[in-house]
Amino acid sequence: MDNTNKIDRKEAIKRTAMIIGGAVFAPNILGILKGCTAQPGVDWNPVLFSNDQARLVTSLADVIIPADEYPSASEAGVPAFIESMINEVYTEEQRNEFLEGLDSFAENSRITLETDFFDSSDERRYEVVYNENQSALEIDRNESASFFLRFKELTILGYFTSEIGASEVLRYEAIPGMYDGCMPFEEIGKTWAV
Amino acid sequence: MLLNLKAKKQNSYDAIVVGTGISGGWAAKELTEKGLNTLVLERGRDVRHIEDYPTAHKDPWELPNADNISAEEAKHYKKQMRTGYTVRESTKHWWVKDTDQPYVEEKRFDWMRGYHVGGRSIMWGRQSYRLSQMDFEANLRDGIAVDWPIRYEDVEKWYDYVEEFAGISGQTEGLPQLPDGKFLPPMELNCVEKVLKESIMDNFGRVLTIGRVANLTAHHNNRGPCMFRDRCIRGCPYGGYFSSNASTLPAAQATGNMTLRPHSIVNSVIYDEESGKATGVRVIDAETLEELEFYANIVFLNASSMNTTMIMLNSKSNRFPNGLGNDSGELGCNVMDHHLGVGASGDIEGFEDRYYWGRRPNGFYIPRYRNLNGNNRDYIRGFGYQGGGSREAWQRGVRELAIGLELKDLLKEPGTWTLGMGGFGEMLPNHNNRVSLSEDKVDKWGQPQLVFDVEFGENEYNMREDMKSDAAEMLEAAGVKNIETHDDPGGPGLGIHEMGTARMGRDPQTSVLNKWNQVHSVKNVFVTDGACMTSAGCQNPSLTYMALTARAANFAVEELKKGNL
């Protein structure tokens, strides 16, 4: 079991290293480092989250999926989606665990950043989230084990099942009409939404 | 007196069919097409083709919470959710609420049910395989349970018959253990599945074929074709796959001979001691709780294996104190399913510039290859695999080190090709695996609850070792990397292939049904759902239910004409 973990981990790091080092992606990395977006507001009416929790969820989701030529996580409605999932789909135990995790994240990042996460700069937020993600992956491959990976999972799920994520960022065909099992990727161009 | 006679006449039919699922739909079609005035009873609500598929056209973003049902609702579906994939926001209306439809588990049994017109023919997996001669001979050869009273040649033309109406797409392979059928054009294997196919033929001499599936690859009998949406389980507005709602029930309706009565819970079969025949069925109206009786010359029980047996166990009379036709004491025994949840998966390199178009509602199939020429393993019978190849999509992002724009860019491109397969193994008939009626627990309609006392045996567990290691071995030989195996049998029932509780046989002392699916001792009652199965094979069983139903209906009508019923 331990052995498999190590292999997967090594594989994951290798892949990521390639991506970060790849010239194709360099402009995007610069994009986030130079970015200077407005401090996140809250564009929905939270029923579970406090205002600060909502601001944190919004800014954290947007670090995980920021805007490029396509909208960011919050612009796609992800924060409200996360709240709805926590509030409606999670059991009470899971909900409490999530809220505790969210508060711990707020607390820990406040110590690191010397300010609230959502008041910090894009660059510093990215740093915190990158490190958080890295250590979460190191600790456990079970993606729902840590608060952070659970949050990341919800962000990705919410984003790529939203109309923007599914039909603009990815490729979506409601009625494909046929099946071709081996066609040139360039004719499709993007990952299928579903 | 006169009034009663009149009422009886109004409630009288040539035939009664109990249930509207895979087999009930066929009974309805065959009996009505042969001119019988037929009452078709369904315990659940009506479902009209197309107009009652409320989620069929929903896009992902139109389903709240990414298609997950709420925790509050999930409390009602605790057992139905054991599959992990069936109860979603887009499909929850097809599954019973366990809180409404309780049963007793002396041992865990995963009983997945859909009570509505069409039954599970709306939600089934549509994999359609014939049993082979060796399956019909298996019990005799192994000296276990009882011998099937029929052989492949008895059913062959009925397989042809139902396939030609239902529409099964697939590839002929010429295998004795998996007879070919009357196929529509096969769906296509994708890039990596073709690699696996070649590899396992070269390395092991085993066949990999595209799944034989009741999805239409061409326009067929005014239905389809399949649009490759892979949303079959929501109900198909194109009639792109076989369901009672799209196929058999409309055919029955078109004859003008069918009376369909939803909300009709059949309590028992009415047995007449004098004639030695059934005269009809007792029904509870699910909405009004009114108790009704309907009469007919023949009764087809197609309520699904466990419910058919429940009705028979509940049909007690002086002649049959332990349930209708239960002279053998085998009614309720020999519960079978297929055992699954075991296999392997991994990544395969290459084809990075290739992708696929369409959501193929089907995978590949590796027919049984073990124990075909004598019992050379430490178990008898065998298993097949179902699996598929695909490219990782955005879900992989959770475990990526990337964050932010890197992550977003990464997920716009598909990931590694992966290949996986899971085994479907034969479960042996065992007298001790049984369902019975609870003596004290009833449901809200006052019907006794079923009690399950079923478990997998040593043969199944021994087989699972091969099911796991063979899968990994075949993937490895094809160059698959990062192979992970899995093995979780879950509870019996998870295969959603319940079978065997009113088995066919040659001897009334050891079986419930004869070779025509007639109750041995009550010749005008026929059972043609999964309850009739004498052994399970490792193939998905629905096609066999269809063939046996059409065969039995044809026989029943001939016998009726001869005055034998």
mmCIF file of C-alpha atoms in Angstrom, chain A residues 7-9 13 15-16 19 25 28-29 32 63-71 81 84-85 88-90 126 129-130 133-134 137 141 143 149 152-153 156-157 159-163 166-167 169-185 188 190-194, chain B residues 57-62 64-66 68-72 187-194 226-229 231 238 351-360 389 391-417 482-484:
data_model
loop_
_atom_site.group_PDB
_atom_site.id
_atom_site.type_symbol
_atom_site.label_atom_id
_atom_site.label_comp_id
_atom_site.label_asym_id
_atom_site.label_seq_id
_atom_site.Cartn_x
_atom_site.Cartn_y
_atom_site.Cartn_z
ATOM 1 C CA ILE A 7 4.641 5.577 -7.019
ATOM 2 C CA ASP A 8 1.497 7.620 -7.561
ATOM 3 C CA ARG A 9 2.985 10.546 -5.759
ATOM 4 C CA ILE A 13 4.923 15.345 -9.166
ATOM 5 C CA ARG A 15 3.481 15.382 -14.391
ATOM 6 C CA THR A 16 3.033 18.633 -12.552
ATOM 7 C CA ILE A 19 3.270 21.280 -16.770
ATOM 8 C CA PHE A 25 1.613 27.544 -19.612
ATOM 9 C CA ASN A 28 -0.869 31.899 -17.495
ATOM 10 C CA ILE A 29 1.371 31.614 -14.463
ATOM 11 C CA ILE A 32 -1.964 34.975 -11.855
ATOM 12 C CA VAL A 63 -7.701 30.734 -6.440
ATOM 13 C CA ILE A 64 -8.385 27.136 -7.402
ATOM 14 C CA ILE A 65 -10.189 28.164 -10.610
ATOM 15 C CA PRO A 66 -9.456 31.791 -11.530
ATOM 16 C CA ALA A 67 -10.683 33.644 -14.567
ATOM 17 C CA ASP A 68 -8.823 33.429 -17.850
ATOM 18 C CA GLU A 69 -10.617 33.838 -21.155
ATOM 19 C CA TYR A 70 -13.379 31.999 -19.301
ATOM 20 C CA PRO A 71 -15.006 33.051 -16.027
ATOM 21 C CA PHE A 81 -23.018 25.500 -5.203
ATOM 22 C CA SER A 84 -25.851 24.080 -1.246
ATOM 23 C CA MET A 85 -23.876 20.830 -1.297
ATOM 24 C CA GLU A 88 -28.336 19.798 1.512
ATOM 25 C CA VAL A 89 -26.274 16.809 0.395
ATOM 26 C CA TYR A 90 -23.770 16.425 3.229
ATOM 27 C CA TYR A 126 -1.912 31.338 -4.527
ATOM 28 C CA VAL A 129 -3.278 27.327 -1.618
ATOM 29 C CA TYR A 130 -0.483 25.748 -3.627
ATOM 30 C CA ASN A 133 -2.764 21.380 -1.905
ATOM 31 C CA GLN A 134 0.723 19.918 -2.005
ATOM 32 C CA LEU A 137 -1.777 15.305 -1.510
ATOM 33 C CA ARG A 141 -4.372 10.039 -1.575
ATOM 34 C CA GLU A 143 -9.327 12.905 -2.012
ATOM 35 C CA LEU A 149 -9.120 18.325 -0.980
ATOM 36 C CA LYS A 152 -11.066 21.445 -4.145
ATOM 37 C CA GLU A 153 -13.290 18.593 -5.203
ATOM 38 C CA ILE A 156 -14.057 21.411 -9.544
ATOM 39 C CA LEU A 157 -17.369 19.574 -9.455
ATOM 40 C CA TYR A 159 -17.387 24.502 -11.922
ATOM 41 C CA PHE A 160 -17.413 21.771 -14.526
ATOM 42 C CA THR A 161 -21.089 20.937 -14.034
ATOM 43 C CA SER A 162 -22.087 24.620 -14.273
ATOM 44 C CA GLU A 163 -23.298 25.858 -17.631
ATOM 45 C CA ALA A 166 -19.509 22.384 -18.961
ATOM 46 C CA SER A 167 -20.485 24.069 -22.182
ATOM 47 C CA VAL A 169 -14.691 25.771 -20.839
ATOM 48 C CA LEU A 170 -15.225 22.138 -21.807
ATOM 49 C CA ARG A 171 -16.943 20.520 -24.785
ATOM 50 C CA TYR A 172 -20.581 19.563 -24.328
ATOM 51 C CA GLU A 173 -22.957 17.820 -26.689
ATOM 52 C CA ALA A 174 -26.412 17.096 -25.322
ATOM 53 C CA ILE A 175 -27.191 14.798 -28.249
ATOM 54 C CA PRO A 176 -23.981 13.400 -29.756
ATOM 55 C CA GLY A 177 -26.012 11.329 -32.241
ATOM 56 C CA MET A 178 -23.174 8.893 -32.988
ATOM 57 C CA TYR A 179 -20.112 7.249 -31.493
ATOM 58 C CA ASP A 180 -16.608 7.375 -32.874
ATOM 59 C CA GLY A 181 -14.165 5.536 -30.655
ATOM 60 C CA CYS A 182 -10.897 6.900 -31.999
ATOM 61 C CA MET A 183 -11.038 10.283 -33.674
ATOM 62 C CA PRO A 184 -8.400 13.037 -33.797
ATOM 63 C CA PHE A 185 -8.457 15.061 -30.609
ATOM 64 C CA ILE A 188 -12.989 17.924 -30.615
ATOM 65 C CA LYS A 190 -11.368 20.069 -25.416
ATOM 66 C CA THR A 191 -12.201 17.599 -22.690
ATOM 67 C CA TRP A 192 -15.767 16.368 -22.807
ATOM 68 C CA ALA A 193 -17.926 17.806 -20.039
ATOM 69 C CA VAL A 194 -19.648 14.448 -19.535
ATOM 70 C CA HIS B 57 -33.550 16.331 -21.501
ATOM 71 C CA LYS B 58 -31.911 17.923 -18.479
ATOM 72 C CA ASP B 59 -28.408 19.286 -18.927
ATOM 73 C CA PRO B 60 -25.940 18.796 -16.058
ATOM 74 C CA TRP B 61 -26.401 22.352 -14.783
ATOM 75 C CA GLU B 62 -30.158 21.925 -14.604
ATOM 76 C CA PRO B 64 -29.333 20.661 -8.449
ATOM 77 C CA ASN B 65 -26.246 19.699 -6.441
ATOM 78 C CA ALA B 66 -24.548 18.065 -9.418
ATOM 79 C CA ASN B 68 -26.852 14.351 -5.943
ATOM 80 C CA ILE B 69 -29.969 13.862 -3.865
ATOM 81 C CA SER B 70 -30.230 15.615 -0.526
ATOM 82 C CA ALA B 71 -29.224 13.950 2.733
ATOM 83 C CA GLU B 72 -32.832 14.299 3.868
ATOM 84 C CA MET B 187 -21.121 -0.418 -31.519
ATOM 85 C CA GLU B 188 -17.457 0.465 -31.922
ATOM 86 C CA LEU B 189 -14.589 -0.329 -29.566
ATOM 87 C CA ASN B 190 -12.356 2.662 -28.882
ATOM 88 C CA CYS B 191 -8.594 2.953 -29.468
ATOM 89 C CA VAL B 192 -7.402 1.369 -26.265
ATOM 90 C CA GLU B 193 -10.105 -1.284 -26.143
ATOM 91 C CA LYS B 194 -8.864 -2.483 -29.532
ATOM 92 C CA CYS B 226 -29.584 5.423 -30.136
ATOM 93 C CA MET B 227 -28.331 9.027 -29.909
ATOM 94 C CA PHE B 228 -25.312 8.120 -27.747
ATOM 95 C CA ARG B 229 -26.366 10.371 -24.896
ATOM 96 C CA ARG B 231 -28.845 8.836 -20.381
ATOM 97 C CA TYR B 238 -36.010 8.276 -28.907
ATOM 98 C CA PHE B 351 -3.214 7.658 -28.473
ATOM 99 C CA GLU B 352 -2.753 11.071 -26.815
ATOM 100 C CA ASP B 353 -3.860 12.670 -30.083
ATOM 101 C CA ARG B 354 -7.034 10.568 -30.230
ATOM 102 C CA TYR B 355 -10.340 10.975 -28.459
ATOM 103 C CA TYR B 356 -13.893 9.784 -28.892
ATOM 104 C CA TRP B 357 -17.162 11.331 -29.925
ATOM 105 C CA GLY B 358 -20.360 10.420 -28.121
ATOM 106 C CA ARG B 359 -21.240 8.769 -24.845
ATOM 107 C CA ARG B 360 -21.437 5.096 -25.719
ATOM 108 C CA GLY B 389 -11.624 2.325 -21.905
ATOM 109 C CA ARG B 391 -9.735 9.181 -21.111
ATOM 110 C CA GLU B 392 -9.608 10.820 -17.728
ATOM 111 C CA ALA B 393 -11.619 14.009 -17.599
ATOM 112 C CA TRP B 394 -11.800 16.964 -15.208
ATOM 113 C CA GLN B 395 -12.483 14.747 -12.183
ATOM 114 C CA ARG B 396 -8.792 13.917 -12.037
ATOM 115 C CA GLY B 397 -8.085 17.533 -11.113
ATOM 116 C CA VAL B 398 -8.686 16.898 -7.434
ATOM 117 C CA ARG B 399 -5.515 14.866 -7.198
ATOM 118 C CA GLU B 400 -3.375 17.114 -9.375
ATOM 119 C CA LEU B 401 -0.673 19.268 -7.852
ATOM 120 C CA ALA B 402 -1.711 22.078 -10.131
ATOM 121 C CA ILE B 403 -3.767 24.959 -8.822
ATOM 122 C CA GLY B 404 -5.210 28.017 -10.509
ATOM 123 C CA LEU B 405 -4.692 28.683 -14.186
ATOM 124 C CA GLU B 406 -2.395 25.696 -14.544
ATOM 125 C CA LEU B 407 -5.120 23.473 -13.219
ATOM 126 C CA LYS B 408 -7.725 25.045 -15.442
ATOM 127 C CA ASP B 409 -5.600 24.665 -18.548
ATOM 128 C CA LEU B 410 -4.724 21.121 -17.634
ATOM 129 C CA LEU B 411 -8.360 20.134 -17.314
ATOM 130 C CA LYS B 412 -9.315 21.605 -20.671
ATOM 131 C CA GLU B 413 -7.342 18.718 -22.135
ATOM 132 C CA PRO B 414 -8.291 15.127 -21.481
ATOM 133 C CA GLY B 415 -5.955 13.047 -19.350
ATOM 134 C CA THR B 416 -4.510 9.579 -19.632
ATOM 135 C CA TRP B 417 -6.363 6.752 -21.311
ATOM 136 C CA ASN B 482 -0.536 1.603 -12.389
ATOM 137 C CA ILE B 483 -2.885 -1.350 -12.192
ATOM 138 C CA GLU B 484 -5.140 -1.388 -9.168
#
